[in-house]
Coordinates of C-alpha atoms in Angstrom, one line a residue:
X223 CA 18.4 -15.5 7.0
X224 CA 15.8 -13.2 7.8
X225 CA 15.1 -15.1 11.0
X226 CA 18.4 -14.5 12.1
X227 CA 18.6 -10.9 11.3
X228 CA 15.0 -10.4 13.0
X229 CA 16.0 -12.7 16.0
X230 CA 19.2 -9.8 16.4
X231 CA 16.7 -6.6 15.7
X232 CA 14.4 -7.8 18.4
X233 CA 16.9 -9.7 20.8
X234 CA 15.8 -6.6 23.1
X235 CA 12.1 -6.5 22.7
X236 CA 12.2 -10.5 23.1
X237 CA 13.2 -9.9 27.0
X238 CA 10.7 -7.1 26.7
X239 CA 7.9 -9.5 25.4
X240 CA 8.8 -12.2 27.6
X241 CA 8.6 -10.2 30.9
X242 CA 5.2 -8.1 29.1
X243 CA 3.9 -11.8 28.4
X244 CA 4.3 -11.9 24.3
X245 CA 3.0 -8.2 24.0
X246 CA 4.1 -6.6 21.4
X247 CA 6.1 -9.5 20.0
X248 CA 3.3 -11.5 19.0
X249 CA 1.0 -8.3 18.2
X250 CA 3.6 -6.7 15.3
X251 CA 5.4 -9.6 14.2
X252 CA 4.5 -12.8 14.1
X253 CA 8.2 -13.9 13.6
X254 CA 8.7 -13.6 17.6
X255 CA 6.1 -16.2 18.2
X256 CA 7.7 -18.5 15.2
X257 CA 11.3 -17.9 17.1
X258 CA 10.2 -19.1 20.5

């Protein structure tokens, strides 16, 4: 459940992370990377 409600919270820094190349997605929470 939490990775739903995480994968919702950060549905707009995901694009952000993508385009930044896993910036702050990967850097603050781990749970980005285990998403993708």
């Amino acid at each position: 459940f939490l990775a739903g409600a995480t994968r919702i919270l950060t549905g707009i820094h995901y694009i952000s992370d993508v385009v930044s190349g896993w910036g702050l997605g990967c850097s603050i929470g781990l749970l980005g990377c285990w998403l993708l």
